[in-house]
Amino acid sequence: AQSVTQLDSHVSVSEGTPVLLRCNYSSSYSPSLFWYVQHPNKGLQLLLKYTSAATLVKGINGFEAEFKKSETSFHLTKPSAHMSDAAEYFCVVSVSSGGYNKLIFGAGTRLAVHP
Amino acid sequence: DGGITQSPKYLFRKEGQNVTLSCEQNLNHDAMYWYRQDPGQGLRLIYYSQIVNDFQKGDIAEGYSVSREKKESFPLTVTSAQKNPTAFYLCASSIFAGQNSPLHFGNGTRLTVT
């Protein structure tokens, strides 16, 4: 069975310091993996996606994620946090199921950025 | 600009009433989806549609209904049979219903039922 675990429900960093949001997945097949960001009362916006090409994926707003098959992880990082990065982040695994794009969402990590 | 429009942004209803949430996209996407989001939880799939005039139940379809008469539109009706309808509802679309096709989301409708 496929699943996604976001290891931290809340992460707090100071502006200008690195960000690490952790995600582990379980999948019987070669998954596609995504990170989405959600600002309050908004929809989700795609940050980046992994689809079995390069294991280090660069996304928007300076974020990147590394796919590590041996660790079944897809952690999201950013070298220097900005106040505007404060939001909720979702790790998502996508698998094909009967021709349908089945997305499995993690529970989310709320990132707080302090001055 | 292309995108997904959900309306209204906030919706209030009395218990026992059906209510319909609107979702329109001008991205020319084939697939459309409805998700429900509750505090502290990830998104859960209610219904999805891969093509016009076809839709399938997701993980939590009970108490909901949809239609897909036009490619651009995928309205969701929350019926009185839904036990806990108060939630944030998100509509999404993708170019096709394939594994590598990312979703584009609307800004959501927050439904409160009292």
PDB file of C-alpha atoms in Angstrom:
ATOM      1  CA  ALA A   1       0.000   0.000   0.000  1.00  0.00           C
ATOM      2  CA  GLN A   2       1.145   3.506  -0.741  1.00  0.00           C
ATOM      3  CA  SER A   3       1.528   6.086   1.995  1.00  0.00           C
ATOM      4  CA  VAL A   4       3.238   9.351   2.806  1.00  0.00           C
ATOM      5  CA  THR A   5       4.561  10.420   6.188  1.00  0.00           C
ATOM      6  CA  GLN A   6       5.592  13.972   6.929  1.00  0.00           C
ATOM      7  CA  LEU A   7       7.765  13.645   9.977  1.00  0.00           C
ATOM      8  CA  ASP A   8       7.105  17.075  11.482  1.00  0.00           C
ATOM      9  CA  SER A   9       3.710  18.711  11.853  1.00  0.00           C
ATOM     10  CA  HIS A  10       5.320  22.067  12.704  1.00  0.00           C
ATOM     11  CA  VAL A  11       8.733  23.540  11.873  1.00  0.00           C
ATOM     12  CA  SER A  12       9.923  26.925  13.083  1.00  0.00           C
ATOM     13  CA  VAL A  13      12.999  28.705  11.681  1.00  0.00           C
ATOM     14  CA  SER A  14      14.501  32.158  11.768  1.00  0.00           C
ATOM     15  CA  GLU A  15      14.597  34.266   8.629  1.00  0.00           C
ATOM     16  CA  GLY A  16      17.794  33.611   6.696  1.00  0.00           C
ATOM     17  CA  THR A  17      18.395  30.139   8.146  1.00  0.00           C
ATOM     18  CA  PRO A  18      18.003  26.836   6.257  1.00  0.00           C
ATOM     19  CA  VAL A  19      14.703  25.019   5.944  1.00  0.00           C
ATOM     20  CA  LEU A  20      14.307  21.232   6.077  1.00  0.00           C
ATOM     21  CA  LEU A  21      10.877  19.611   5.757  1.00  0.00           C
ATOM     22  CA  ARG A  22      11.003  15.844   5.946  1.00  0.00           C
ATOM     23  CA  CYS A  23       8.943  13.353   3.958  1.00  0.00           C
ATOM     24  CA  ASN A  24       9.064   9.565   3.767  1.00  0.00           C
ATOM     25  CA  TYR A  25       6.972   7.545   1.365  1.00  0.00           C
ATOM     26  CA  SER A  26       5.962   3.969   0.855  1.00  0.00           C
ATOM     27  CA  SER A  27       5.174   2.720  -2.609  1.00  0.00           C
ATOM     28  CA  SER A  28       5.222  -0.613  -4.348  1.00  0.00           C
ATOM     29  CA  TYR A  29       5.947   1.032  -7.678  1.00  0.00           C
ATOM     30  CA  SER A  30       8.174   3.777  -8.995  1.00  0.00           C
ATOM     31  CA  PRO A  31       6.326   6.785  -7.706  1.00  0.00           C
ATOM     32  CA  SER A  32       6.036  10.321  -8.857  1.00  0.00           C
ATOM     33  CA  LEU A  33       6.531  12.684  -5.942  1.00  0.00           C
ATOM     34  CA  PHE A  34       5.447  16.264  -5.474  1.00  0.00           C
ATOM     35  CA  TRP A  35       5.710  19.058  -2.961  1.00  0.00           C
ATOM     36  CA  TYR A  36       2.862  21.576  -2.782  1.00  0.00           C
ATOM     37  CA  VAL A  37       2.592  24.760  -0.717  1.00  0.00           C
ATOM     38  CA  GLN A  38      -0.610  26.229   0.694  1.00  0.00           C
ATOM     39  CA  HIS A  39      -0.956  29.734   2.065  1.00  0.00           C
ATOM     40  CA  PRO A  40      -3.884  30.437   4.441  1.00  0.00           C
ATOM     41  CA  ASN A  41      -7.302  30.091   2.829  1.00  0.00           C
ATOM     42  CA  LYS A  42      -5.762  29.414  -0.572  1.00  0.00           C
ATOM     43  CA  GLY A  43      -5.457  26.468  -2.881  1.00  0.00           C
ATOM     44  CA  LEU A  44      -2.290  24.425  -3.244  1.00  0.00           C
ATOM     45  CA  GLN A  45       0.537  25.514  -5.511  1.00  0.00           C
ATOM     46  CA  LEU A  46       3.036  23.105  -7.031  1.00  0.00           C
ATOM     47  CA  LEU A  47       6.596  23.682  -5.751  1.00  0.00           C
ATOM     48  CA  LEU A  48       8.357  20.844  -7.543  1.00  0.00           C
ATOM     49  CA  LYS A  49       7.965  17.314  -8.829  1.00  0.00           C
ATOM     50  CA  TYR A  50      10.080  14.194  -9.198  1.00  0.00           C
ATOM     51  CA  THR A  51       9.288  11.847 -12.069  1.00  0.00           C
ATOM     52  CA  SER A  52      12.259   9.448 -12.217  1.00  0.00           C
ATOM     53  CA  ALA A  53      14.674  11.786 -13.946  1.00  0.00           C
ATOM     54  CA  ALA A  54      17.318  13.637 -11.893  1.00  0.00           C
ATOM     55  CA  THR A  55      17.190  12.774  -8.192  1.00  0.00           C
ATOM     56  CA  LEU A  56      17.812  16.387  -7.143  1.00  0.00           C
ATOM     57  CA  VAL A  57      14.830  18.440  -8.181  1.00  0.00           C
ATOM     58  CA  LYS A  58      14.781  22.223  -8.214  1.00  0.00           C
ATOM     59  CA  GLY A  59      11.516  24.034  -7.737  1.00  0.00           C
ATOM     60  CA  ILE A  60      10.165  27.528  -7.480  1.00  0.00           C
ATOM     61  CA  ASN A  61      11.146  30.128  -4.870  1.00  0.00           C
ATOM     62  CA  GLY A  62      14.544  28.517  -4.198  1.00  0.00           C
ATOM     63  CA  PHE A  63      13.219  25.207  -2.920  1.00  0.00           C
ATOM     64  CA  GLU A  64      14.679  21.862  -3.881  1.00  0.00           C
ATOM     65  CA  ALA A  65      14.163  18.236  -2.929  1.00  0.00           C
ATOM     66  CA  GLU A  66      16.262  15.116  -3.199  1.00  0.00           C
ATOM     67  CA  PHE A  67      14.812  11.717  -4.008  1.00  0.00           C
ATOM     68  CA  LYS A  68      16.605   8.966  -2.069  1.00  0.00           C
ATOM     69  CA  LYS A  69      15.269   5.566  -3.010  1.00  0.00           C
ATOM     70  CA  SER A  70      17.348   3.694  -0.432  1.00  0.00           C
ATOM     71  CA  GLU A  71      15.858   5.828   2.347  1.00  0.00           C
ATOM     72  CA  THR A  72      12.415   6.208   0.699  1.00  0.00           C
ATOM     73  CA  SER A  73      12.676   9.903   1.403  1.00  0.00           C
ATOM     74  CA  PHE A  74      11.921  13.100  -0.481  1.00  0.00           C
ATOM     75  CA  HIS A  75      12.919  15.917   1.874  1.00  0.00           C
ATOM     76  CA  LEU A  76      12.321  19.551   0.928  1.00  0.00           C
ATOM     77  CA  THR A  77      15.044  22.113   1.572  1.00  0.00           C
ATOM     78  CA  LYS A  78      15.809  25.774   1.086  1.00  0.00           C
ATOM     79  CA  PRO A  79      19.146  27.403   1.962  1.00  0.00           C
ATOM     80  CA  SER A  80      17.706  30.594   3.411  1.00  0.00           C
ATOM     81  CA  ALA A  81      14.165  31.098   4.697  1.00  0.00           C
ATOM     82  CA  HIS A  82      12.159  34.167   3.851  1.00  0.00           C
ATOM     83  CA  MET A  83       9.173  35.490   5.765  1.00  0.00           C
ATOM     84  CA  SER A  84       6.968  34.791   2.739  1.00  0.00           C
ATOM     85  CA  ASP A  85       7.806  31.070   3.021  1.00  0.00           C
ATOM     86  CA  ALA A  86       5.547  30.754   6.059  1.00  0.00           C
ATOM     87  CA  ALA A  87       2.816  28.366   4.908  1.00  0.00           C
ATOM     88  CA  GLU A  88       1.751  24.733   5.005  1.00  0.00           C
ATOM     89  CA  TYR A  89       3.647  22.247   2.869  1.00  0.00           C
ATOM     90  CA  PHE A  90       2.347  18.939   1.579  1.00  0.00           C
ATOM     91  CA  CYS A  91       4.343  15.994   0.326  1.00  0.00           C
ATOM     92  CA  VAL A  92       2.389  13.959  -2.220  1.00  0.00           C
ATOM     93  CA  VAL A  93       2.986  10.604  -3.876  1.00  0.00           C
ATOM     94  CA  SER A  94       1.273   9.837  -7.156  1.00  0.00           C
ATOM     95  CA  VAL A  95       0.640   6.358  -8.455  1.00  0.00           C
ATOM     96  CA  SER A  96      -1.308   5.059 -11.406  1.00  0.00           C
ATOM     97  CA  SER A  97      -4.397   3.150 -10.330  1.00  0.00           C
ATOM     98  CA  GLY A  98      -6.642   1.824 -13.086  1.00  0.00           C
ATOM     99  CA  GLY A  99      -5.587   4.602 -15.446  1.00  0.00           C
ATOM    100  CA  TYR A 100      -6.299   7.235 -12.820  1.00  0.00           C
ATOM    101  CA  ASN A 101      -3.762   9.528 -11.222  1.00  0.00           C
ATOM    102  CA  LYS A 102      -4.164   8.642  -7.539  1.00  0.00           C
ATOM    103  CA  LEU A 103      -2.596  11.197  -5.235  1.00  0.00           C
ATOM    104  CA  ILE A 104      -1.819  10.391  -1.630  1.00  0.00           C
ATOM    105  CA  PHE A 105      -1.244  13.451   0.544  1.00  0.00           C
ATOM    106  CA  GLY A 106       0.826  13.711   3.665  1.00  0.00           C
ATOM    107  CA  ALA A 107      -0.786  15.421   6.658  1.00  0.00           C
ATOM    108  CA  GLY A 108       1.189  18.592   6.059  1.00  0.00           C
ATOM    109  CA  THR A 109       3.972  20.536   7.779  1.00  0.00           C
ATOM    110  CA  ARG A 110       3.301  24.061   8.945  1.00  0.00           C
ATOM    111  CA  LEU A 111       6.381  26.239   8.518  1.00  0.00           C
ATOM    112  CA  ALA A 112       6.750  29.323  10.704  1.00  0.00           C
ATOM    113  CA  VAL A 113       9.449  31.886   9.897  1.00  0.00           C
ATOM    114  CA  HIS A 114      10.523  34.317  12.620  1.00  0.00           C
ATOM    115  CA  PRO A 115      12.334  37.628  12.095  1.00  0.00           C
TER     116      PRO A 115
ATOM    117  CA  ASP B   1      -4.811  34.164 -17.281  1.00  0.00           C
ATOM    118  CA  GLY B   2      -5.782  30.517 -17.256  1.00  0.00           C
ATOM    119  CA  GLY B   3      -6.842  28.961 -13.989  1.00  0.00           C
ATOM    120  CA  ILE B   4      -9.482  27.410 -11.821  1.00  0.00           C
ATOM    121  CA  THR B   5     -12.270  29.465 -10.307  1.00  0.00           C
ATOM    122  CA  GLN B   6     -14.184  28.269  -7.281  1.00  0.00           C
ATOM    123  CA  SER B   7     -17.185  30.130  -6.026  1.00  0.00           C
ATOM    124  CA  PRO B   8     -18.247  31.254  -3.585  1.00  0.00           C
ATOM    125  CA  LYS B   9     -15.218  31.658  -1.314  1.00  0.00           C
ATOM    126  CA  TYR B  10     -17.362  31.307   1.840  1.00  0.00           C
ATOM    127  CA  LEU B  11     -20.682  29.512   2.073  1.00  0.00           C
ATOM    128  CA  PHE B  12     -23.041  29.145   5.014  1.00  0.00           C
ATOM    129  CA  ARG B  13     -25.945  26.714   5.132  1.00  0.00           C
ATOM    130  CA  LYS B  14     -28.388  25.286   7.594  1.00  0.00           C
ATOM    131  CA  GLU B  15     -28.252  21.613   8.411  1.00  0.00           C
ATOM    132  CA  GLY B  16     -30.495  19.547   6.152  1.00  0.00           C
ATOM    133  CA  GLN B  17     -30.034  21.718   3.067  1.00  0.00           C
ATOM    134  CA  ASN B  18     -28.235  20.638  -0.074  1.00  0.00           C
ATOM    135  CA  VAL B  19     -25.613  23.052  -1.370  1.00  0.00           C
ATOM    136  CA  THR B  20     -23.699  23.187  -4.659  1.00  0.00           C
ATOM    137  CA  LEU B  21     -20.110  24.380  -4.973  1.00  0.00           C
ATOM    138  CA  SER B  22     -18.988  25.706  -8.318  1.00  0.00           C
ATOM    139  CA  CYS B  23     -15.718  24.880 -10.080  1.00  0.00           C
ATOM    140  CA  GLU B  24     -14.777  26.220 -13.524  1.00  0.00           C
ATOM    141  CA  GLN B  25     -11.468  25.859 -15.382  1.00  0.00           C
ATOM    142  CA  ASN B  26     -10.208  27.455 -18.585  1.00  0.00           C
ATOM    143  CA  LEU B  27      -7.008  25.405 -18.805  1.00  0.00           C
ATOM    144  CA  ASN B  28      -8.500  22.923 -21.293  1.00  0.00           C
ATOM    145  CA  HIS B  29      -7.689  20.114 -18.852  1.00  0.00           C
ATOM    146  CA  ASP B  30      -9.377  16.751 -19.261  1.00  0.00           C
ATOM    147  CA  ALA B  31      -9.296  15.645 -15.623  1.00  0.00           C
ATOM    148  CA  MET B  32     -10.943  17.368 -12.679  1.00  0.00           C
ATOM    149  CA  TYR B  33     -11.061  16.539  -8.979  1.00  0.00           C
ATOM    150  CA  TRP B  34     -12.766  17.494  -5.735  1.00  0.00           C
ATOM    151  CA  TYR B  35     -10.913  17.281  -2.435  1.00  0.00           C
ATOM    152  CA  ARG B  36     -11.943  17.934   1.119  1.00  0.00           C
ATOM    153  CA  GLN B  37      -9.491  19.425   3.636  1.00  0.00           C
ATOM    154  CA  ASP B  38      -9.970  19.296   7.396  1.00  0.00           C
ATOM    155  CA  PRO B  39      -7.613  20.912   9.954  1.00  0.00           C
ATOM    156  CA  GLY B  40      -4.440  18.927  10.548  1.00  0.00           C
ATOM    157  CA  GLN B  41      -5.179  16.466   7.764  1.00  0.00           C
ATOM    158  CA  GLY B  42      -4.040  16.058   4.227  1.00  0.00           C
ATOM    159  CA  LEU B  43      -6.474  16.299   1.354  1.00  0.00           C
ATOM    160  CA  ARG B  44      -8.991  13.521   0.815  1.00  0.00           C
ATOM    161  CA  LEU B  45     -10.480  12.776  -2.593  1.00  0.00           C
ATOM    162  CA  ILE B  46     -14.249  13.031  -2.954  1.00  0.00           C
ATOM    163  CA  TYR B  47     -14.820  12.544  -6.703  1.00  0.00           C
ATOM    164  CA  TYR B  48     -12.804  12.750  -9.881  1.00  0.00           C
ATOM    165  CA  SER B  49     -13.584  12.943 -13.568  1.00  0.00           C
ATOM    166  CA  GLN B  50     -11.211  11.927 -16.341  1.00  0.00           C
ATOM    167  CA  ILE B  51     -13.406  13.092 -19.192  1.00  0.00           C
ATOM    168  CA  VAL B  52     -16.718  14.783 -19.904  1.00  0.00           C
ATOM    169  CA  ASN B  53     -19.824  12.789 -18.899  1.00  0.00           C
ATOM    170  CA  ASP B  54     -17.773  10.433 -16.750  1.00  0.00           C
ATOM    171  CA  PHE B  55     -16.842  10.567 -13.075  1.00  0.00           C
ATOM    172  CA  GLN B  56     -15.728   8.159 -10.371  1.00  0.00           C
ATOM    173  CA  LYS B  57     -16.036   8.028  -6.588  1.00  0.00           C
ATOM    174  CA  GLY B  58     -12.981   8.835  -4.550  1.00  0.00           C
ATOM    175  CA  ASP B  59     -12.194   7.808  -0.992  1.00  0.00           C
ATOM    176  CA  ILE B  60     -14.980   9.753   0.756  1.00  0.00           C
ATOM    177  CA  ALA B  61     -17.828  10.072  -1.775  1.00  0.00           C
ATOM    178  CA  GLU B  62     -20.715   9.317   0.594  1.00  0.00           C
ATOM    179  CA  GLY B  63     -23.046  12.306   0.949  1.00  0.00           C
ATOM    180  CA  TYR B  64     -21.697  14.052  -2.158  1.00  0.00           C
ATOM    181  CA  SER B  65     -22.662  14.132  -5.833  1.00  0.00           C
ATOM    182  CA  VAL B  66     -21.087  15.621  -8.965  1.00  0.00           C
ATOM    183  CA  SER B  67     -21.756  16.134 -12.649  1.00  0.00           C
ATOM    184  CA  ARG B  68     -19.469  16.723 -15.640  1.00  0.00           C
ATOM    185  CA  GLU B  69     -21.637  17.930 -18.488  1.00  0.00           C
ATOM    186  CA  LYS B  70     -18.992  20.320 -19.824  1.00  0.00           C
ATOM    187  CA  LYS B  71     -15.222  20.048 -19.940  1.00  0.00           C
ATOM    188  CA  GLU B  72     -14.830  23.347 -18.097  1.00  0.00           C
ATOM    189  CA  SER B  73     -17.216  22.684 -15.224  1.00  0.00           C
ATOM    190  CA  PHE B  74     -17.316  20.162 -12.359  1.00  0.00           C
ATOM    191  CA  PRO B  75     -19.837  21.230  -9.690  1.00  0.00           C
ATOM    192  CA  LEU B  76     -20.024  19.444  -6.343  1.00  0.00           C
ATOM    193  CA  THR B  77     -23.264  19.054  -4.395  1.00  0.00           C
ATOM    194  CA  VAL B  78     -23.026  18.475  -0.674  1.00  0.00           C
ATOM    195  CA  THR B  79     -26.216  16.711   0.298  1.00  0.00           C
ATOM    196  CA  SER B  80     -27.984  16.489   3.627  1.00  0.00           C
ATOM    197  CA  ALA B  81     -26.717  12.910   3.868  1.00  0.00           C
ATOM    198  CA  GLN B  82     -23.154  14.150   4.490  1.00  0.00           C
ATOM    199  CA  LYS B  83     -22.686  13.840   8.253  1.00  0.00           C
ATOM    200  CA  ASN B  84     -19.930  16.412   8.739  1.00  0.00           C
ATOM    201  CA  PRO B  85     -20.063  18.817   5.799  1.00  0.00           C
ATOM    202  CA  THR B  86     -18.234  21.742   7.396  1.00  0.00           C
ATOM    203  CA  ALA B  87     -14.825  21.807   5.701  1.00  0.00           C
ATOM    204  CA  PHE B  88     -12.615  23.504   3.138  1.00  0.00           C
ATOM    205  CA  TYR B  89     -13.323  22.169  -0.357  1.00  0.00           C
ATOM    206  CA  LEU B  90     -10.716  22.298  -3.102  1.00  0.00           C
ATOM    207  CA  CYS B  91     -11.247  21.720  -6.797  1.00  0.00           C
ATOM    208  CA  ALA B  92      -8.326  20.761  -9.027  1.00  0.00           C
ATOM    209  CA  SER B  93      -7.600  19.839 -12.605  1.00  0.00           C
ATOM    210  CA  SER B  94      -4.823  18.163 -14.565  1.00  0.00           C
ATOM    211  CA  ILE B  95      -4.006  17.917 -18.256  1.00  0.00           C
ATOM    212  CA  PHE B  96      -4.756  14.221 -18.131  1.00  0.00           C
ATOM    213  CA  ALA B  97      -5.323  11.667 -15.389  1.00  0.00           C
ATOM    214  CA  GLY B  98      -1.811  10.265 -15.541  1.00  0.00           C
ATOM    215  CA  GLN B  99       0.744   9.660 -12.809  1.00  0.00           C
ATOM    216  CA  ASN B 100       3.082  12.472 -13.823  1.00  0.00           C
ATOM    217  CA  SER B 101       0.464  15.125 -14.410  1.00  0.00           C
ATOM    218  CA  PRO B 102       0.536  17.696 -11.593  1.00  0.00           C
ATOM    219  CA  LEU B 103      -2.658  19.206 -10.281  1.00  0.00           C
ATOM    220  CA  HIS B 104      -3.673  22.829 -10.528  1.00  0.00           C
ATOM    221  CA  PHE B 105      -5.867  23.959  -7.646  1.00  0.00           C
ATOM    222  CA  GLY B 106      -8.534  26.575  -7.194  1.00  0.00           C
ATOM    223  CA  ASN B 107      -8.544  28.798  -4.101  1.00  0.00           C
ATOM    224  CA  GLY B 108     -11.182  26.735  -2.353  1.00  0.00           C
ATOM    225  CA  THR B 109     -14.627  27.183  -0.845  1.00  0.00           C
ATOM    226  CA  ARG B 110     -15.032  27.170   2.922  1.00  0.00           C
ATOM    227  CA  LEU B 111     -18.401  25.635   3.770  1.00  0.00           C
ATOM    228  CA  THR B 112     -19.938  26.070   7.202  1.00  0.00           C
ATOM    229  CA  VAL B 113     -23.082  24.158   8.090  1.00  0.00           C
ATOM    230  CA  THR B 114     -24.911  24.978  11.330  1.00  0.00           C
TER     231      THR B 114
END
